[in-house]
XYZ file of C-alpha atoms in Angstrom:
658
model
C -32.419 151.916 107.421
C -34.461 152.220 110.682
C -35.499 148.182 112.255
C -38.921 146.799 110.077
C -41.131 147.059 112.498
C -45.179 145.064 112.669
C -48.358 145.618 113.489
C -51.376 144.341 115.473
C -53.096 144.407 112.672
C -50.771 143.100 109.772
C -48.313 140.725 109.040
C -45.807 142.843 107.390
C -43.651 146.000 107.740
C -44.726 149.410 107.880
C -44.592 151.031 104.967
C -42.642 155.008 105.192
C -45.049 157.634 105.206
C -44.093 158.696 101.125
C -45.209 154.985 100.117
C -47.867 154.890 101.802
C -49.551 158.260 101.168
C -48.708 157.636 96.959
C -50.446 153.798 97.008
C -53.779 155.525 98.863
C -54.107 157.938 96.045
C -52.819 155.674 93.350
C -56.088 153.402 94.529
C -58.151 155.578 96.704
C -60.985 154.767 94.663
C -60.231 151.258 95.182
C -60.221 151.465 98.818
C -62.936 153.074 99.260
C -65.169 150.743 97.741
C -64.140 148.381 99.467
C -64.957 149.675 102.980
C -68.115 150.777 101.087
C -69.041 147.178 101.139
C -67.431 146.130 104.125
C -69.515 149.342 106.064
C -72.495 147.372 108.209
C -75.924 149.025 105.230
C -77.566 149.611 108.546
C -75.568 153.181 108.354
C -77.908 153.890 105.907
C -76.112 155.553 102.629
C -75.481 159.023 102.962
C -72.926 157.949 106.833
C -71.710 154.676 104.607
C -70.907 157.289 102.418
C -68.899 159.278 105.002
C -67.591 156.160 106.599
C -65.323 154.806 103.842
C -64.048 157.572 103.344
C -62.959 158.580 106.314
C -62.093 155.094 107.073
C -59.621 154.631 104.001
C -57.959 158.876 104.145
C -57.821 157.239 108.681
C -55.104 154.565 106.601
C -53.016 158.084 106.407
C -51.956 159.294 109.526
C -51.632 155.873 110.734
C -48.324 155.037 107.850
C -47.222 158.185 110.205
C -48.092 157.903 113.339
C -44.519 156.167 115.033
C -41.742 155.531 113.550
C -41.028 156.223 109.821
C -41.208 152.797 108.073
C -39.129 150.647 105.483
C -38.679 150.700 101.798
C -41.135 148.021 100.970
C -41.990 148.407 97.033
C -45.750 150.039 96.454
C -47.507 146.753 95.783
C -46.564 146.094 100.142
C -47.644 149.762 100.321
C -50.769 148.775 98.560
C -51.014 145.717 100.803
C -50.485 147.125 104.081
C -53.477 150.973 103.955
C -55.403 147.961 102.620
C -55.496 145.727 105.131
C -55.055 149.116 107.374
C -58.489 149.972 105.720
C -60.282 146.114 106.097
C -59.601 146.409 109.921
C -60.860 149.805 110.402
C -64.129 148.671 108.607
C -64.143 145.741 110.436
C -64.453 146.861 113.465
C -67.642 149.756 112.323
C -69.449 146.363 112.353
C -68.502 145.157 115.710
C -69.141 148.260 117.681
C -72.313 148.840 118.314
C -74.536 151.314 115.527
C -75.750 154.558 118.149
C -71.966 153.971 119.713
C -70.199 153.982 116.549
C -72.056 156.893 114.712
C -70.558 159.593 115.999
C -66.279 157.165 115.077
C -68.213 156.773 111.844
C -68.133 159.550 110.037
C -67.353 163.108 112.974
C -64.655 163.415 114.763
C -62.926 164.804 111.626
C -62.923 165.191 107.676
C -64.735 164.626 105.759
C -67.331 166.734 107.093
C -70.988 166.992 104.923
C -73.357 169.869 106.110
C -76.846 170.573 104.436
C -75.737 167.842 101.810
C -76.580 164.070 101.436
C -74.686 162.310 99.415
C -76.223 158.678 97.353
C -74.245 156.668 94.637
C -75.687 155.879 92.054
C -78.878 154.203 91.739
C -78.630 150.071 89.919
C -81.056 148.528 88.476
C -82.162 145.179 88.828
C -79.399 142.815 89.340
C -77.570 145.483 91.269
C -80.676 145.783 93.454
C -80.808 142.412 94.999
C -77.490 142.016 95.047
C -77.228 145.025 97.303
C -80.408 143.036 99.136
C -77.800 140.084 99.074
C -75.055 141.630 100.731
C -77.058 142.981 103.627
C -77.996 139.113 105.022
C -73.846 139.006 105.434
C -71.981 140.119 108.021
C -69.280 142.040 107.590
C -66.829 139.599 107.087
C -68.804 138.337 104.237
C -68.517 141.336 102.536
C -65.554 141.646 103.078
C -64.559 138.292 101.792
C -66.594 139.043 98.421
C -64.405 142.688 97.782
C -61.768 140.700 98.531
C -62.143 137.563 96.220
C -64.761 139.236 93.733
C -63.265 143.041 93.307
C -58.681 142.860 94.372
C -58.917 138.686 92.858
C -57.443 137.259 95.895
C -56.967 132.998 96.274
C -59.144 132.174 99.518
C -56.066 131.474 101.613
C -55.195 135.458 101.268
C -58.940 136.674 101.967
C -58.731 133.388 104.485
C -55.460 135.338 105.836
C -55.760 139.119 105.744
C -59.420 138.620 107.863
C -58.003 136.288 110.507
C -55.495 139.339 110.441
C -58.216 141.935 110.970
C -60.315 140.264 114.153
C -62.737 138.172 111.307
C -64.835 135.573 114.692
C -65.592 133.438 111.730
C -63.295 134.036 108.327
C -63.892 130.354 106.867
C -67.519 130.296 106.853
C -67.307 134.456 106.086
C -64.995 132.702 102.041
C -67.171 130.420 101.667
C -70.880 132.925 102.248
C -69.312 135.311 99.587
C -67.949 132.414 97.086
C -71.921 131.238 97.588
C -73.040 134.383 96.294
C -70.483 135.226 93.311
C -71.803 132.312 92.709
C -75.310 133.295 92.456
C -74.848 136.031 90.301
C -74.071 133.674 87.070
C -70.952 135.177 86.102
C -71.262 138.365 86.827
C -70.231 139.525 90.425
C -67.626 141.449 88.948
C -70.038 143.710 86.690
C -72.335 144.027 89.935
C -70.058 145.316 91.805
C -68.069 147.345 90.251
C -71.128 149.410 89.050
C -72.003 152.767 90.810
C -74.768 150.816 92.703
C -71.554 150.358 94.832
C -69.090 153.142 94.082
C -68.841 155.817 96.891
C -66.504 157.491 94.845
C -69.184 158.421 92.575
C -72.437 160.168 94.464
C -75.727 162.424 93.629
C -76.616 165.324 96.600
C -79.222 166.552 97.972
C -80.106 168.714 100.752
C -81.374 168.021 103.911
C -84.887 169.489 104.897
C -84.860 172.123 103.322
C -88.769 173.396 103.611
C -87.949 172.991 107.620
C -84.979 175.032 107.943
C -86.827 177.650 105.348
C -89.643 177.697 108.191
C -87.519 178.240 111.403
C -85.769 181.068 108.841
C -88.545 182.635 108.585
C -89.722 182.264 112.051
C -87.173 183.767 113.692
C -86.918 187.303 114.770
C -83.733 189.585 113.827
C -82.074 189.574 117.604
C -82.305 185.694 117.370
C -80.691 185.066 113.557
C -77.807 183.928 114.818
C -79.044 181.212 117.238
C -81.786 180.527 114.258
C -78.734 179.870 111.479
C -77.065 177.770 114.778
C -79.997 175.153 113.827
C -79.603 175.041 110.605
C -76.244 173.446 111.338
C -77.727 171.523 114.177
C -80.019 169.568 111.826
C -76.598 169.747 109.683
C -74.831 168.128 112.201
C -77.810 165.785 112.874
C -78.228 164.472 108.725
C -74.138 163.117 109.322
C -74.169 162.044 112.822
C -77.640 161.102 114.092
C -79.979 158.319 113.078
C -80.208 157.862 108.999
C -84.187 158.180 107.612
C -82.862 155.108 105.140
C -83.247 152.646 108.193
C -86.046 153.877 110.473
C -89.126 152.169 110.083
C -92.457 153.507 108.920
C -95.405 153.195 111.324
C -96.671 149.803 111.182
C -94.699 148.630 108.035
C -92.025 147.547 109.832
C -89.651 148.244 106.774
C -90.486 150.661 105.106
C -88.014 153.920 105.201
C -89.205 157.117 106.612
C -87.089 159.031 103.408
C -88.154 157.047 100.795
C -91.726 157.552 102.323
C -91.277 161.118 101.958
C -93.093 162.697 99.682
C -90.346 165.517 98.748
C -87.961 163.494 98.361
C -89.861 161.470 95.593
C -87.385 161.355 92.335
C -88.557 162.752 88.753
C -86.751 162.375 85.387
C -85.270 164.887 83.624
C -87.981 165.382 80.331
C -86.007 164.298 77.632
C -83.191 161.489 79.401
C -84.958 158.994 77.299
C -83.251 160.457 74.216
C -79.788 160.213 75.431
C -80.025 157.827 77.907
C -78.152 153.661 77.139
C -81.114 152.207 79.901
C -84.448 153.135 78.129
C -86.732 151.733 80.356
C -89.178 152.744 82.856
C -86.043 155.211 84.899
C -85.915 157.684 82.471
C -89.881 159.068 82.520
C -90.267 161.983 83.331
C -93.626 162.797 85.538
C -96.461 163.059 83.773
C -100.025 164.770 85.250
C -101.546 167.608 85.348
C -100.757 166.371 89.896
C -97.252 165.640 89.817
C -96.780 168.551 92.539
C -99.767 167.906 94.917
C -97.280 166.449 97.453
C -101.203 165.174 99.919
C -101.899 163.277 96.980
C -98.019 161.881 96.705
C -97.969 161.450 99.955
C -100.979 159.524 100.303
C -100.133 156.835 97.553
C -96.359 156.741 99.526
C -98.299 155.923 103.941
C -100.165 153.702 100.791
C -97.793 151.304 99.419
C -95.981 151.741 103.181
C -99.100 150.073 104.809
C -99.102 147.444 102.267
C -97.477 144.054 103.251
C -100.118 144.675 106.068
C -102.908 144.078 103.520
C -103.725 147.693 103.817
C -105.905 149.458 106.389
C -109.553 150.929 106.652
C -110.604 151.282 103.171
C -107.307 150.236 101.149
C -107.108 147.720 99.010
C -103.682 145.890 98.559
C -103.054 143.622 95.377
C -100.249 142.566 93.554
C -98.916 140.385 91.555
C -97.982 136.887 91.450
C -94.048 136.926 93.046
C -93.822 140.311 93.722
C -93.873 142.026 96.396
C -95.340 144.698 97.979
C -93.128 144.954 100.546
C -92.830 149.465 100.738
C -89.791 150.873 98.886
C -86.439 151.517 100.502
C -85.435 154.470 99.018
C -87.268 157.330 97.428
C -89.413 155.931 94.237
C -89.698 157.309 91.479
C -92.507 159.332 90.205
C -94.292 158.440 87.077
C -98.179 160.279 86.705
C -99.834 162.085 88.690
C -103.179 163.016 87.510
C -107.267 162.630 87.803
C -108.336 159.607 85.315
C -111.929 159.862 85.162
C -113.620 160.132 89.170
C -110.204 158.027 90.178
C -106.863 160.249 91.336
C -104.041 157.909 89.582
C -100.424 158.190 91.030
C -97.736 155.696 88.963
C -94.794 155.030 91.463
C -91.502 153.123 89.894
C -88.978 152.452 92.664
C -85.913 150.321 90.457
C -87.931 146.952 89.820
C -91.383 147.295 90.628
C -94.700 150.102 89.511
C -97.196 150.579 92.154
C -100.381 152.042 91.347
C -102.811 154.219 94.212
C -105.942 155.194 93.364
C -108.425 157.252 94.572
C -111.632 158.542 94.655
C -111.535 162.435 93.778
C -114.295 163.184 95.195
C -113.420 161.888 98.609
C -109.935 162.683 99.346
C -108.335 160.024 101.431
C -110.924 157.720 101.435
C -111.467 154.949 99.937
C -108.665 153.525 97.468
C -106.554 150.782 95.920
C -102.742 149.670 95.264
C -101.334 147.882 93.356
C -97.839 146.626 92.763
C -96.283 145.067 90.057
C -93.106 143.234 88.879
C -91.336 145.993 86.494
C -87.573 145.050 86.276
C -85.082 144.711 84.208
C -87.974 146.769 81.728
C -87.055 147.655 77.413
C -88.535 149.817 74.697
C -90.421 147.504 74.602
C -91.616 146.234 78.672
C -91.808 149.498 79.886
C -93.844 151.352 76.796
C -96.482 151.551 78.655
C -98.607 151.261 81.454
C -102.713 151.100 83.173
C -103.809 154.328 84.547
C -107.420 153.529 84.360
C -108.819 150.597 83.229
C -113.585 149.687 83.015
C -114.725 146.173 82.909
C -114.189 146.831 78.715
C -111.714 149.665 78.248
C -108.291 150.845 79.774
C -106.590 153.507 79.179
C -102.831 154.351 79.361
C -100.025 155.902 80.048
C -97.352 155.360 77.630
C -93.550 155.598 77.632
C -91.910 159.153 76.307
C -90.535 157.203 73.341
C -93.417 156.106 71.712
C -94.526 158.390 68.822
C -97.423 156.524 66.877
C -100.627 154.076 68.995
C -102.335 152.018 66.571
C -104.988 149.578 67.869
C -106.197 146.859 66.321
C -108.202 143.257 66.992
C -105.641 140.001 67.065
C -108.066 137.811 65.880
C -108.068 139.729 62.641
C -104.370 140.049 60.932
C -106.024 141.803 57.500
C -107.703 144.570 58.999
C -105.887 147.764 59.352
C -104.764 149.135 62.634
C -107.473 152.398 63.846
C -105.481 155.360 65.690
C -105.607 155.733 69.023
C -106.751 158.999 70.886
C -103.389 160.433 72.655
C -103.546 163.892 75.676
C -100.126 165.385 75.650
C -99.501 164.342 78.581
C -98.988 160.632 77.744
C -102.016 159.224 78.178
C -104.671 157.086 75.590
C -107.864 157.699 75.268
C -110.405 154.057 75.798
C -108.799 151.117 74.531
C -110.602 147.718 74.179
C -110.211 145.557 76.509
C -110.184 142.387 75.962
C -113.192 140.302 77.661
C -113.157 138.253 80.569
C -115.898 136.093 80.062
C -115.043 132.494 77.246
C -116.594 133.692 74.767
C -113.856 134.583 72.005
C -114.502 137.072 69.769
C -112.365 140.124 69.343
C -108.700 140.885 71.081
C -107.773 143.850 70.804
C -104.182 144.434 70.881
C -102.143 148.265 71.123
C -99.694 148.354 68.055
C -96.890 151.193 69.425
C -94.112 152.380 67.072
C -90.828 154.522 68.931
C -88.883 157.153 68.274
C -86.433 156.443 65.394
C -84.238 158.212 68.441
C -84.257 154.519 69.844
C -85.367 152.260 67.398
C -85.195 152.988 63.261
C -89.041 151.345 62.102
C -89.092 150.051 64.941
C -92.629 148.385 65.590
C -94.760 146.000 68.387
C -97.562 145.005 69.866
C -98.256 144.183 73.632
C -102.215 143.342 74.602
C -103.797 143.713 78.150
C -103.978 141.209 80.396
C -105.262 142.296 83.882
C -102.096 143.554 84.906
C -100.423 146.767 85.600
C -97.969 146.629 82.502
C -99.736 144.863 79.103
C -97.769 141.886 77.883
C -95.528 142.070 75.018
C -96.877 139.742 71.653
C -93.715 138.466 70.072
C -92.826 135.295 66.890
C -90.325 133.467 66.230
C -90.963 132.219 61.900
C -90.452 128.465 60.810
C -86.483 127.382 60.956
C -85.646 127.912 57.254
C -83.638 124.990 55.569
C -79.737 125.436 57.112
C -80.034 129.220 58.772
C -79.578 129.721 61.976
C -81.670 129.598 64.749
C -83.672 133.145 64.923
C -84.855 134.784 67.867
C -87.816 136.408 68.528
C -88.545 139.304 65.837
C -91.618 141.437 66.568
C -95.596 140.192 65.892
C -96.604 143.081 63.909
C -95.603 140.799 60.002
C -98.056 139.309 57.884
C -96.957 135.878 59.256
C -97.300 136.669 62.545
C -100.408 138.686 62.948
C -101.668 135.412 61.569
C -100.094 132.714 63.768
C -101.562 135.639 67.090
C -104.763 134.930 64.717
C -105.164 131.693 65.449
C -103.191 131.710 69.665
C -105.269 134.852 71.307
C -107.435 132.996 72.574
C -104.706 131.545 74.537
C -104.227 134.365 75.956
C -107.428 134.450 79.034
C -105.479 131.903 80.892
C -102.497 134.259 81.599
C -104.822 136.785 83.138
C -103.446 137.977 86.857
C -100.293 136.079 86.159
C -98.057 138.971 86.105
C -96.335 137.893 82.184
C -94.078 139.697 80.634
C -94.184 138.708 77.206
C -95.510 135.905 74.641
C -93.369 134.564 71.979
C -95.596 132.232 70.246
C -92.500 130.093 68.521
C -93.574 128.523 64.547
C -90.811 125.493 64.954
C -91.489 122.951 62.688
C -93.605 122.673 60.214
C -95.276 118.872 58.462
C -96.862 117.598 55.786
C -99.749 115.832 55.987
C -101.042 112.128 55.582
C -102.822 111.639 52.712
C -102.814 114.984 51.240
C -103.920 116.357 54.401
C -101.767 120.425 53.827
C -99.172 121.354 55.445
C -99.607 122.096 59.807
C -97.591 124.448 61.810
C -96.593 123.383 65.673
C -96.080 126.666 67.506
C -94.794 126.659 70.907
C -96.072 129.671 72.743
C -94.019 130.635 74.921
C -95.445 132.883 78.203
C -92.544 134.673 80.374
C -93.123 136.361 83.675
C -91.303 138.780 85.558
C -90.646 137.248 87.875
C -89.506 134.455 86.217
C -90.880 131.382 85.542
C -92.001 130.983 82.816
C -94.759 128.814 80.372
C -95.534 126.041 77.552
C -98.393 125.099 75.657
C -97.737 123.791 72.816
C -100.437 124.442 69.821
C -100.915 121.183 66.637
C -102.127 124.946 63.696
C -103.925 122.717 60.553
C -105.431 123.571 57.230
C -108.365 125.687 58.352
C -110.716 127.946 56.466
C -110.746 130.500 59.181
C -107.348 131.875 59.585
C -108.851 133.111 63.082
C -109.177 129.073 63.673
C -107.944 127.962 66.437
C -104.821 125.578 66.284
C -105.267 121.996 68.636
C -103.252 122.221 72.284
C -102.226 119.154 72.557
C -98.519 119.487 75.030
C -98.096 122.148 78.080
C -95.386 122.753 80.669
C -94.945 124.453 83.816
C -91.899 126.529 85.275
C -89.488 125.598 82.469
C -87.184 126.796 79.983
C -88.898 125.573 76.668
C -88.616 127.237 74.073
C -86.692 129.617 75.284
C -82.921 130.517 74.220
C -82.365 128.195 77.463
C -84.296 125.543 76.033
C -83.497 126.244 72.319
C -84.585 121.988 72.169
C -88.864 120.749 71.655
C -90.639 118.144 70.388
C -94.256 117.103 71.099
C -97.221 115.340 69.746
C -100.665 114.869 68.677
C -103.885 112.604 66.709
C -104.896 113.383 63.482
C -107.982 112.414 61.955
C -107.198 112.143 58.054
C -109.617 114.292 55.697
C -110.880 110.239 54.977
C -111.329 109.735 58.360
C -107.867 107.839 59.581
C -105.829 108.539 62.320
C -102.902 109.092 62.706
C -100.279 109.421 65.228
C -98.262 112.672 64.383
C -95.194 114.442 65.945
C -92.286 116.965 65.576
C -89.391 119.126 66.974
C -87.413 121.968 66.648
C -84.768 122.529 63.724
C -81.844 120.408 66.026
C -83.813 117.017 66.438
C -83.115 114.045 63.734
C -84.712 111.136 64.648
C -88.461 110.511 66.646
C -89.299 107.363 68.453
C -92.260 106.135 69.253
C -93.467 103.619 72.866
C -96.066 102.441 74.341
C -99.350 102.302 72.245
C -97.661 103.329 69.215
C -94.142 101.887 68.354
C -92.703 103.891 65.873
C -89.553 106.339 64.047
C -88.709 108.219 62.072
C -85.418 109.518 60.706
C -85.921 112.357 60.734
C -87.790 115.939 62.337
C -91.577 114.784 61.958
C -93.498 111.358 62.556
C -96.578 110.872 61.054
C -97.983 106.209 61.199
C -101.631 104.891 60.938
C -102.021 104.546 65.081
C -105.552 104.281 67.480
C -107.633 106.883 68.097
C -106.652 106.087 71.757
C -103.853 105.233 74.153
C -100.194 106.345 75.931
C -97.536 107.302 73.946
C -94.823 107.806 75.104
C -92.216 109.949 72.694
C -88.492 110.960 72.531
C -86.079 111.885 69.328
C -82.353 112.314 69.116
C -80.108 116.118 68.334
C -78.465 116.702 65.983
C -75.626 116.662 69.148
C -76.166 113.057 70.373
C -78.332 114.366 73.319
C -81.749 113.085 74.249
C -85.034 115.076 73.715
C -87.960 114.173 75.828
C -91.079 115.049 73.877
C -93.105 117.949 76.728
C -95.740 115.735 77.115
C -97.201 111.540 76.317
C -99.826 111.932 73.744
C -102.461 109.955 74.909
C -105.666 110.384 72.845
C -107.788 113.342 70.556
C -111.531 114.765 72.137
């Protein structure tokens, strides 16, 4: 048996060639993923994929190169190969991009000519993690992969990074652990997706139009030279600067390939019917101008200049919490066509929707670009996009899974919904828009029904609040005796429509706020003193695409009209109240009985067992509701005790009723 030897990058003996090869083959996808995560994102996805495969495949020649090695066992052999892959990947970061480009993918296998390789695109969470990884150095990225995917303890990761030549392994492990903690327990799930899998890739050709033009221009005598040009172009794709990391003009951070109209993504027409994801990613490209590369190119160019506020006659707007920066990868084309006097293009980059509009009569002239968050959509929040809007109407592009489209007035819950005409390309006729002024005589909403291929007998409501995506309206009924907590449901039932009839006039406060959904939760019902009837307490929660939520608590006493608005008694911003992360709520108000007596009223959600009032009124009740005679004015603080023993403060202090 040969004498064991060590390598500068390893503390253990070098395995025999057979063991090293067996470890590499058995764990090849695992090793390539480790290399891919460690390699610098600046390489671009194509060269990074090739570099990851090459780092793993070159571990074998080094295992064969010197002494024959020793028998170390499969686990030790894998550890040796893993350390070698790690050393090579970290070394790549230490070399400059220019000096290391050829060594990263050239000079040996694997080699790809005429094609570009991309891992499968993930969703919103994968994109966020990818962006976060790009801010870390190679050692921290490697530490995250070793901690999460390899499940190594910090001490083992420190040892591996030190042996591989990392400059600050301690800080790398700390940075990796911080990023893993930010993923809320999903780090392993996200790193294991196709977004970070260089073994499952999509292919796309290089610049076919340019190559075809060269072939047409080449004469018979220069045919061989023309072939050389094609090969050279392919070589430049694998060894030269990656278009995915070249800045595009004034934007400074746009990927040039992302702004090429020939590279926009197009989902197959029937993808939605057999996909596990039902969102914008499965919308097909629709409209009469989906092949108009000039129009699509102008839309992409406008997005490329958006961070600077546009240039010349381009007007740019973005909903709150939305970054208007150019896409970092080719976006998906959703729509391109004329809509009235405007040519409209809708694009989706995985987390945002962009709407570009220019005059049909003056292409390339004055134009507008609107950008809005649209990540993590579903069958309801990705059901429609605004194509055009006037002062009194809206036209929508509907999702391919929408099979029935009607409109209704939320302030008239007993009035049947009316059919809306939909063109073959999925664009609706004009739908009445909510009035922009202070008046609230009606509130139009769309009632859509999804295909039974997605959900059986599923209808839902959306309404326009001035953004690109209409807002999804839902309803949570009052708690039942002994029943478990109820999740939000579609606002199409009789009680839901009645609830929204009394709440709809509060929606104007959300115009242009980037709202994604609004839920009316009837969290309590209360019998009013002096035979005043039965009141309902409603928490209206608006969730935005960017995350923060807003809460309005409404007191709805018996009213002569089903559309009589309730009294808003409390408000909270940037809160988890009335969501699945804030399932307990309590609020109060003053109320005047039919006999003219003033009362302090309070009510809490299902887990509230007692309510206490202090300040201007001192009272208590061992129940989920409180009603006590009280002065009309004065500050009162409310608190409650939960069934779990915890304490709950009122949404806001009760002061007075106008």
